[in-house]
Amino acid sequence: MDYVQILLSISVSALAGLLMSRVCKLLKLPAVTGYLIAGILIGSFCLGAVALPGGYRLGFASFEQIEMLGIISEIALGFIAFSIGSEFRLSELKKTGKQATIIGIFQAIVTSVVCVVVLYGLHLILIATTGVDYLPVPAVLILSAIATATAPAATLMVVRQYKAKGPLTNLLLPIVALDDAVGLVVFAILFGMAKAFQGGNPNLLSIIVEPLIEIVASLLLGALLGFVLSKLEKLFHSNSNRLSLVITFVFATVAITQLKNLHIGDVHIGFSSLLTCMMCGTMFCNVCECSDEMMSRADSWTKPLLIIFFVISGAELDLSVFLKPIFVVVGLVYIIARCIGKYFGAMSSAKMTKCSPDIVKYLGITLFPQAGVALGMVSTVSSDGIISADVANVVRFVILFAVLVYEIFGPVATKWALTKAGDITEKPADSSKRRVNLPQRERHVKHH
């Protein structure tokens, strides 16, 4: 894909996302849903298949073209994680830190257990009714591990668009951030067990030690970078220069976490981009006095980037999963089991920590969205040398189908739950109308 096609794809992505967001506003749907639908429309199954003169495309002709823009997704997720890090201010953690930690861990474990039980039951049913092992035990374990992951990007976009504020929102964002750390540990353990079923020889080092090292190393690196950022910020007095510094550090943090082949003896040292950027944002917000203003400016700067990110995410959704009915059935069961685990895991742990009735009732619904982290785990499974191609294909098709459903309906469910909990209130009259009427009111005042 040459640079002309790259620029055309990026510009079409942004324009399509903006136009679909207007349609979704008329339908009272979250803008992120419009971005994802726009991505599907310009993907390889729709407009991306139409060739223009010269061989160029208005969208994405193949998934390979989308993968070439993967750097945009990595940077966008870095900014999202950095922004979520601001939710871990010490002043706020004193109020919700204990509740967020307990709920974040408990709901993830409950979700994984529910999926193991339900999917293993489906495994037995499929063998008994068809005689074919469409859902092998290793796939059951891997899918149950991936079920713990949520989609912080979609959740954050809904919160920003509707300016959600309240007890549920204050608790939700830290839980979504913690979910990634818990998900990494659960995935590592169950993935190791799946490899054991496949005839591999996973050891304690690969199952438990390396995932824990990745979490600790990511948090330490993020804290260090956030501290350095807060100190360098004092050298600049211009807000534009400070903003440039923040953007530079997020870029640098994402780059450092992509370093490969780091070893200490037999131990592999890896970093989670999400956890590192989140910790960088956390440290920055707790040390820097002007962090609130810088975070607000960074959010404004990244809006076009996030639109393109979600449109690309929509274009990545593989509609060919509908051609395999058995995986659609497995995908539906996976979606239902995961939603049950998230909802009742969050509800029971919220009751245990004495949260308000609205949080107990609606928190689980806001944890339904699933996307980027889950797809990253799928990539790990596909590239593993022990897991068989059959198992990897089952996991891939089921998660792709689930992500397709979650990405379209998840933001809508999140908006509904936050509205019911009172964190989203009716917005004032359209700002454009206010701008149009302002000069008339001013003239009226001057006339009198």
Coordinates of C-alpha atoms in Angstrom, one line a residue, residues 1-439:
M1 CA 0.0 0.0 0.0
D2 CA 1.7 3.2 -1.2
Y3 CA 1.5 6.5 0.7
V4 CA -1.3 7.8 -1.6
Q5 CA -3.5 4.9 -0.6
I6 CA -2.5 5.3 3.0
L7 CA -3.5 9.0 3.1
L8 CA -6.7 8.2 1.2
S9 CA -7.7 5.4 3.6
I10 CA -7.0 7.6 6.7
S11 CA -8.9 10.6 5.3
V12 CA -11.9 8.4 4.2
S13 CA -11.8 6.7 7.6
A14 CA -12.1 10.0 9.5
L15 CA -14.8 11.4 7.2
A16 CA -16.9 8.2 7.2
G17 CA -16.6 8.1 11.0
L18 CA -17.8 11.7 11.4
L19 CA -20.7 11.3 9.0
M20 CA -21.9 8.1 10.7
S21 CA -21.6 9.8 14.1
R22 CA -24.3 12.3 12.9
V23 CA -26.5 9.4 11.9
C24 CA -26.1 7.8 15.3
K25 CA -26.9 11.1 17.0
L26 CA -30.2 11.2 15.2
L27 CA -30.8 7.6 16.4
K28 CA -29.6 8.5 19.9
L29 CA -26.8 6.0 19.7
P30 CA -23.2 6.5 21.0
A31 CA -20.8 8.0 18.4
V32 CA -18.4 5.1 18.8
T33 CA -21.1 2.8 17.4
G34 CA -21.2 5.0 14.3
Y35 CA -17.4 4.8 14.0
L36 CA -17.5 1.0 14.0
I37 CA -20.3 0.8 11.5
A38 CA -18.4 3.3 9.3
G39 CA -15.5 0.9 9.5
I40 CA -17.6 -2.0 8.3
L41 CA -18.9 0.1 5.4
I42 CA -15.5 1.0 4.1
G43 CA -14.0 -2.5 4.9
S44 CA -13.2 -5.2 2.4
F45 CA -16.8 -6.6 2.4
C46 CA -18.3 -3.3 1.3
L47 CA -16.8 -0.2 -0.3
G48 CA -13.3 -1.5 0.1
A49 CA -14.0 -4.0 -2.6
V50 CA -14.7 -1.3 -5.1
A51 CA -11.7 -0.2 -7.2
L52 CA -11.2 3.4 -8.3
P53 CA -9.3 4.6 -11.4
G54 CA -5.6 3.8 -10.9
G55 CA -6.4 0.9 -8.7
Y56 CA -7.0 2.9 -5.5
R57 CA -9.7 2.2 -3.0
L58 CA -12.0 4.4 -1.0
G59 CA -11.6 2.0 1.9
F60 CA -9.6 -1.1 2.8
A61 CA -9.4 -3.8 0.1
S62 CA -8.0 -6.4 2.5
F63 CA -7.1 -7.1 6.1
E64 CA -3.4 -6.9 5.2
Q65 CA -4.0 -3.2 4.3
I66 CA -5.6 -2.7 7.7
E67 CA -2.6 -4.4 9.5
M68 CA -0.3 -1.9 7.9
L69 CA -2.0 0.9 9.8
G70 CA -1.6 -1.0 13.1
I71 CA 0.7 1.7 14.4
I72 CA -2.4 4.0 14.6
S73 CA -4.2 1.5 16.8
E74 CA -1.2 1.1 19.1
I75 CA -0.8 4.9 19.6
A76 CA -4.6 5.4 20.1
L77 CA -4.7 2.6 22.7
G78 CA -1.7 4.3 24.4
F79 CA -3.5 7.6 24.7
I80 CA -6.6 5.9 25.9
A81 CA -4.7 4.0 28.6
F82 CA -2.8 7.2 29.5
S83 CA -6.1 9.0 30.0
I84 CA -7.6 6.2 32.1
G85 CA -4.6 6.5 34.3
S86 CA -5.9 9.9 35.5
E87 CA -8.7 8.0 37.2
F88 CA -6.2 6.7 39.8
R89 CA -5.7 9.9 41.6
L90 CA -4.8 9.2 45.3
S91 CA -7.6 11.5 46.4
E92 CA -10.2 9.4 44.5
L93 CA -8.6 6.0 45.3
K94 CA -9.2 6.7 49.0
K95 CA -12.9 6.6 48.2
T96 CA -13.1 3.8 45.6
G97 CA -9.8 2.1 45.5
K98 CA -10.7 -0.9 47.7
Q99 CA -14.1 -1.4 46.0
A100 CA -12.5 -1.2 42.5
T101 CA -9.8 -3.7 43.3
I102 CA -12.1 -6.3 44.8
I103 CA -14.7 -5.9 42.1
G104 CA -12.1 -5.9 39.3
I105 CA -10.5 -9.1 40.5
F106 CA -13.7 -10.9 41.5
Q107 CA -15.8 -10.3 38.4
A108 CA -12.9 -11.4 36.1
I109 CA -12.5 -14.7 38.0
V110 CA -16.3 -15.3 38.1
T111 CA -16.5 -14.6 34.3
S112 CA -13.7 -17.1 33.6
V113 CA -15.3 -19.8 35.8
V114 CA -18.7 -19.4 34.3
C115 CA -17.3 -19.6 30.7
V116 CA -15.3 -22.8 31.6
V117 CA -18.4 -24.5 32.9
V118 CA -20.8 -23.4 30.1
L119 CA -18.3 -24.0 27.2
Y120 CA -17.2 -27.4 28.6
G121 CA -20.9 -28.4 28.7
L122 CA -21.3 -27.2 25.1
H123 CA -18.2 -29.2 24.2
L124 CA -19.8 -32.4 25.6
I125 CA -23.1 -31.6 23.9
L126 CA -21.5 -31.1 20.5
I127 CA -19.6 -34.4 20.7
A128 CA -22.8 -36.2 21.7
T129 CA -25.0 -34.8 19.0
T130 CA -22.6 -34.5 16.0
G131 CA -19.8 -36.9 16.9
V132 CA -17.3 -34.1 16.0
D133 CA -15.2 -32.2 18.6
Y134 CA -15.9 -28.7 17.2
L135 CA -15.0 -27.2 20.6
P136 CA -11.8 -28.9 22.0
V137 CA -11.0 -28.5 25.7
P138 CA -7.9 -26.3 25.0
A139 CA -10.2 -23.9 23.1
V140 CA -12.6 -23.9 26.0
L141 CA -9.8 -22.9 28.4
I142 CA -8.4 -20.2 26.1
L143 CA -11.9 -18.7 25.4
S144 CA -12.6 -18.6 29.1
A145 CA -9.4 -16.8 29.7
I146 CA -10.0 -14.2 27.0
A147 CA -13.5 -13.7 28.4
T148 CA -12.0 -11.7 31.3
A149 CA -10.8 -8.8 29.0
T150 CA -13.0 -5.7 28.5
A151 CA -12.7 -2.8 26.0
P152 CA -11.5 0.3 27.8
A153 CA -11.5 2.3 24.6
A154 CA -15.2 2.0 23.8
T155 CA -16.1 2.6 27.5
L156 CA -14.0 5.7 27.7
M157 CA -15.5 7.1 24.5
V158 CA -19.0 6.8 25.8
V159 CA -18.1 8.4 29.1
R160 CA -16.4 11.3 27.2
Q161 CA -19.2 11.8 24.6
Y162 CA -22.0 12.1 27.2
K163 CA -19.8 13.7 29.9
A164 CA -20.8 10.9 32.3
K165 CA -20.2 11.8 36.0
G166 CA -21.3 10.0 39.1
P167 CA -20.5 7.1 41.5
L168 CA -20.8 4.4 38.7
T169 CA -18.4 6.2 36.3
N170 CA -15.9 6.9 39.1
L171 CA -15.8 3.2 39.9
L172 CA -16.1 1.9 36.3
L173 CA -12.9 3.4 34.8
P174 CA -10.5 2.0 37.5
I175 CA -12.2 -1.4 37.2
V176 CA -11.8 -1.4 33.4
A177 CA -8.1 -0.5 33.9
L178 CA -7.5 -3.2 36.5
D179 CA -9.3 -5.7 34.3
D180 CA -6.3 -5.8 31.9
A181 CA -3.9 -6.8 34.7
V182 CA -6.2 -9.5 36.0
G183 CA -6.9 -10.7 32.5
L184 CA -3.2 -11.1 31.7
V185 CA -2.7 -13.4 34.7
V186 CA -5.8 -15.4 34.1
F187 CA -4.9 -15.7 30.4
A188 CA -1.4 -16.8 31.1
I189 CA -2.5 -19.6 33.5
L190 CA -5.3 -21.0 31.4
F191 CA -3.2 -20.7 28.2
G192 CA -0.5 -22.7 29.9
M193 CA -3.1 -25.4 30.8
A194 CA -4.3 -25.4 27.2
K195 CA -0.8 -26.0 26.0
A196 CA -0.5 -28.9 28.4
F197 CA -3.6 -30.5 26.9
Q198 CA -2.0 -30.1 23.5
G199 CA 1.1 -32.0 24.5
G200 CA 3.4 -29.2 25.4
N201 CA 5.5 -28.9 28.4
P202 CA 4.6 -25.5 30.0
N203 CA 6.4 -24.9 33.3
L204 CA 5.8 -22.6 36.3
L205 CA 8.1 -20.0 34.8
S206 CA 6.0 -19.5 31.7
I207 CA 2.6 -19.9 33.4
I208 CA 2.9 -17.7 36.4
V209 CA 6.4 -16.0 36.8
E210 CA 6.6 -14.3 33.3
P211 CA 3.1 -12.8 33.4
L212 CA 3.7 -11.4 36.9
I213 CA 7.0 -10.0 35.7
E214 CA 5.3 -8.4 32.8
I215 CA 2.7 -6.7 35.0
V216 CA 5.4 -5.5 37.6
A217 CA 7.8 -4.4 34.8
S218 CA 5.0 -2.5 33.0
L219 CA 3.9 -0.7 36.2
L220 CA 7.5 0.2 37.2
L221 CA 8.4 1.5 33.7
G222 CA 5.2 3.5 33.5
A223 CA 5.8 5.0 36.9
L224 CA 9.3 6.0 35.9
L225 CA 8.3 7.6 32.7
G226 CA 5.4 9.4 34.4
F227 CA 7.7 10.8 37.0
V228 CA 10.2 12.0 34.4
L229 CA 7.4 13.6 32.4
S230 CA 6.2 15.5 35.5
K231 CA 9.7 16.9 36.1
L232 CA 10.4 17.8 32.5
E233 CA 7.0 19.6 32.3
K234 CA 8.3 22.2 34.7
L235 CA 10.9 23.3 32.2
F236 CA 8.2 24.6 29.9
H237 CA 5.7 27.5 30.5
S238 CA 3.8 27.4 27.3
N239 CA 0.8 25.1 27.3
S240 CA 1.4 24.2 23.6
N241 CA 5.0 23.0 24.6
R242 CA 3.7 21.1 27.6
L243 CA 1.1 19.4 25.3
S244 CA 3.8 18.5 22.9
L245 CA 5.8 17.0 25.7
V246 CA 2.9 14.9 26.9
I247 CA 2.3 13.6 23.3
T248 CA 6.0 12.8 22.9
F249 CA 6.0 10.8 26.1
V250 CA 3.0 8.7 25.1
F251 CA 4.6 8.0 21.7
A252 CA 7.9 7.0 23.5
T253 CA 6.1 4.8 26.0
V254 CA 4.2 2.9 23.3
A255 CA 7.5 2.5 21.4
I256 CA 9.4 1.2 24.5
T257 CA 6.7 -1.4 25.3
Q258 CA 7.1 -2.9 21.8
L259 CA 10.7 -3.9 22.4
K260 CA 11.2 -7.6 21.9
N261 CA 13.7 -10.3 22.9
L262 CA 14.5 -8.8 26.3
H263 CA 15.7 -11.6 28.6
I264 CA 17.3 -12.0 32.0
G265 CA 18.7 -15.5 32.0
D266 CA 15.8 -17.8 30.9
V267 CA 13.2 -15.2 31.9
H268 CA 11.5 -13.2 29.1
I269 CA 10.9 -9.5 30.0
G270 CA 7.8 -8.1 28.3
F271 CA 5.7 -5.0 28.7
S272 CA 2.0 -4.4 28.4
S273 CA 1.5 -1.2 26.4
L274 CA -1.9 -0.6 28.1
L275 CA -0.6 -1.0 31.7
T276 CA 2.6 1.0 31.1
C277 CA 0.7 4.0 29.5
M278 CA -1.9 3.8 32.3
M279 CA 0.7 3.9 35.0
C280 CA 2.5 6.8 33.2
G281 CA -0.8 8.7 33.3
T282 CA -1.4 7.8 36.9
M283 CA 2.0 9.0 38.1
F284 CA 1.8 12.2 36.0
C285 CA -1.6 13.1 37.4
N286 CA -0.6 12.5 41.0
V287 CA 2.7 14.5 40.7
C288 CA 2.1 17.3 38.2
E289 CA 0.1 20.3 39.4
C290 CA -1.2 21.2 36.0
S291 CA -2.1 17.6 34.9
D292 CA -5.9 18.4 34.7
E293 CA -5.4 21.0 32.0
M294 CA -2.8 18.9 30.1
M295 CA -5.1 15.9 30.2
S296 CA -8.0 18.0 28.8
R297 CA -5.8 19.4 26.0
A298 CA -4.5 15.9 25.2
D299 CA -8.0 14.6 24.9
S300 CA -8.9 17.3 22.5
W301 CA -5.8 16.6 20.4
T302 CA -6.4 12.9 20.2
K303 CA -10.1 13.1 19.1
P304 CA -9.4 12.6 15.3
L305 CA -6.9 9.8 16.2
L306 CA -9.5 8.0 18.2
I307 CA -12.1 8.3 15.4
I308 CA -9.7 6.8 12.9
F309 CA -8.8 4.0 15.4
F310 CA -12.5 3.0 15.9
V311 CA -13.2 3.1 12.2
I312 CA -10.2 0.9 11.6
S313 CA -11.4 -1.4 14.3
G314 CA -14.7 -1.7 12.5
A315 CA -13.0 -2.5 9.2
E316 CA -11.1 -5.3 11.0
L317 CA -14.4 -7.1 11.9
D318 CA -14.4 -10.2 9.8
L319 CA -18.0 -10.8 8.5
S320 CA -16.9 -14.2 7.1
V321 CA -17.6 -15.7 10.5
F322 CA -21.2 -15.9 9.5
L323 CA -20.3 -18.5 6.9
K324 CA -19.5 -21.0 9.6
P325 CA -22.8 -21.6 11.5
I326 CA -21.3 -23.8 14.1
F327 CA -18.9 -21.1 15.2
V328 CA -21.8 -18.6 15.3
V329 CA -23.6 -21.0 17.7
V330 CA -20.4 -21.3 19.9
G331 CA -20.0 -17.5 19.7
L332 CA -23.5 -16.9 20.9
V333 CA -23.0 -19.3 23.8
Y334 CA -19.7 -17.6 24.6
I335 CA -21.3 -14.1 24.5
I336 CA -24.2 -15.2 26.8
A337 CA -21.9 -17.0 29.3
R338 CA -19.5 -14.0 29.4
C339 CA -22.3 -11.5 30.0
I340 CA -23.7 -13.7 32.8
G341 CA -20.3 -13.9 34.4
K342 CA -19.6 -10.2 34.1
Y343 CA -23.0 -9.1 35.3
F344 CA -23.4 -11.4 38.3
G345 CA -19.7 -11.2 39.2
A346 CA -19.9 -7.4 39.3
M347 CA -23.2 -7.5 41.1
S348 CA -22.2 -9.9 43.9
S349 CA -18.8 -8.2 44.5
A350 CA -20.5 -4.7 44.5
K351 CA -22.9 -6.0 47.1
M352 CA -20.0 -7.4 49.2
T353 CA -18.2 -4.0 49.1
K354 CA -21.5 -2.2 50.0
C355 CA -21.8 -0.2 46.8
S356 CA -25.0 1.8 46.1
P357 CA -28.0 0.0 44.6
D358 CA -27.5 1.7 41.2
I359 CA -23.9 0.4 41.0
V360 CA -25.0 -3.1 42.1
K361 CA -27.6 -3.1 39.4
Y362 CA -25.9 -1.6 36.4
L363 CA -22.1 -2.0 36.8
G364 CA -22.0 -5.4 35.2
I365 CA -23.6 -4.1 32.0
T366 CA -20.9 -1.5 31.5
L367 CA -18.3 -4.3 31.5
F368 CA -19.8 -6.1 28.4
P369 CA -17.8 -4.4 25.6
Q370 CA -14.8 -6.4 24.4
A371 CA -12.3 -5.7 21.6
G372 CA -8.6 -4.8 21.5
V373 CA -7.1 -6.7 24.4
A374 CA -9.1 -9.8 23.4
L375 CA -7.9 -9.6 19.8
G376 CA -4.3 -9.3 21.1
M377 CA -4.7 -12.5 23.1
V378 CA -6.1 -14.2 19.9
S379 CA -2.9 -13.1 18.1
T380 CA -0.8 -14.7 20.9
V381 CA -2.7 -17.9 20.4
S382 CA -2.4 -17.9 16.6
S383 CA 1.4 -17.3 16.8
D384 CA 2.1 -20.0 19.4
G385 CA 3.9 -23.1 18.2
I386 CA 2.2 -25.6 20.5
I387 CA -1.4 -24.8 20.0
S388 CA -2.8 -26.6 17.0
A389 CA -4.2 -24.8 14.0
D390 CA -7.7 -26.3 14.6
V391 CA -7.8 -24.9 18.2
A392 CA -6.4 -21.5 17.1
N393 CA -9.0 -21.3 14.3
V394 CA -11.9 -22.0 16.7
V395 CA -10.7 -19.3 19.1
R396 CA -10.2 -16.8 16.3
F397 CA -13.6 -17.3 14.7
V398 CA -15.5 -17.3 18.1
I399 CA -13.7 -14.1 19.3
L400 CA -14.1 -12.3 16.0
F401 CA -17.9 -13.0 16.0
A402 CA -18.1 -12.0 19.7
V403 CA -16.2 -8.8 19.1
L404 CA -18.4 -8.0 16.2
V405 CA -21.5 -8.2 18.4
Y406 CA -19.9 -6.5 21.4
E407 CA -18.4 -3.6 19.4
I408 CA -21.8 -2.8 17.9
F409 CA -24.1 -3.3 20.9
G410 CA -21.6 -2.9 23.8
P411 CA -21.4 1.0 23.7
V412 CA -25.2 1.2 23.5
A413 CA -25.5 -1.0 26.6
T414 CA -22.9 1.1 28.4
K415 CA -24.8 4.3 27.6
W416 CA -28.1 2.8 28.8
A417 CA -26.6 1.6 32.0
L418 CA -24.9 4.9 32.8
T419 CA -28.1 6.7 32.0
K420 CA -30.2 4.5 34.2
A421 CA -27.7 5.0 37.0
G422 CA -28.0 8.7 36.7
D423 CA -24.4 9.3 35.5
I424 CA -25.6 10.6 32.1
T425 CA -28.2 13.3 32.1
E426 CA -30.0 15.1 29.3
K427 CA -27.7 17.4 27.3
P428 CA -28.5 21.0 26.9
A429 CA -29.8 22.4 23.6
D430 CA -27.5 21.8 20.6
S431 CA -24.4 24.0 20.9
S432 CA -24.5 25.0 17.2
K433 CA -28.0 26.5 17.8
R434 CA -26.7 28.4 20.7
R435 CA -23.9 29.9 18.7
V436 CA -26.3 30.9 15.9
N437 CA -28.6 32.6 18.4
L438 CA -25.9 34.3 20.4
P439 CA -25.4 37.3 18.1

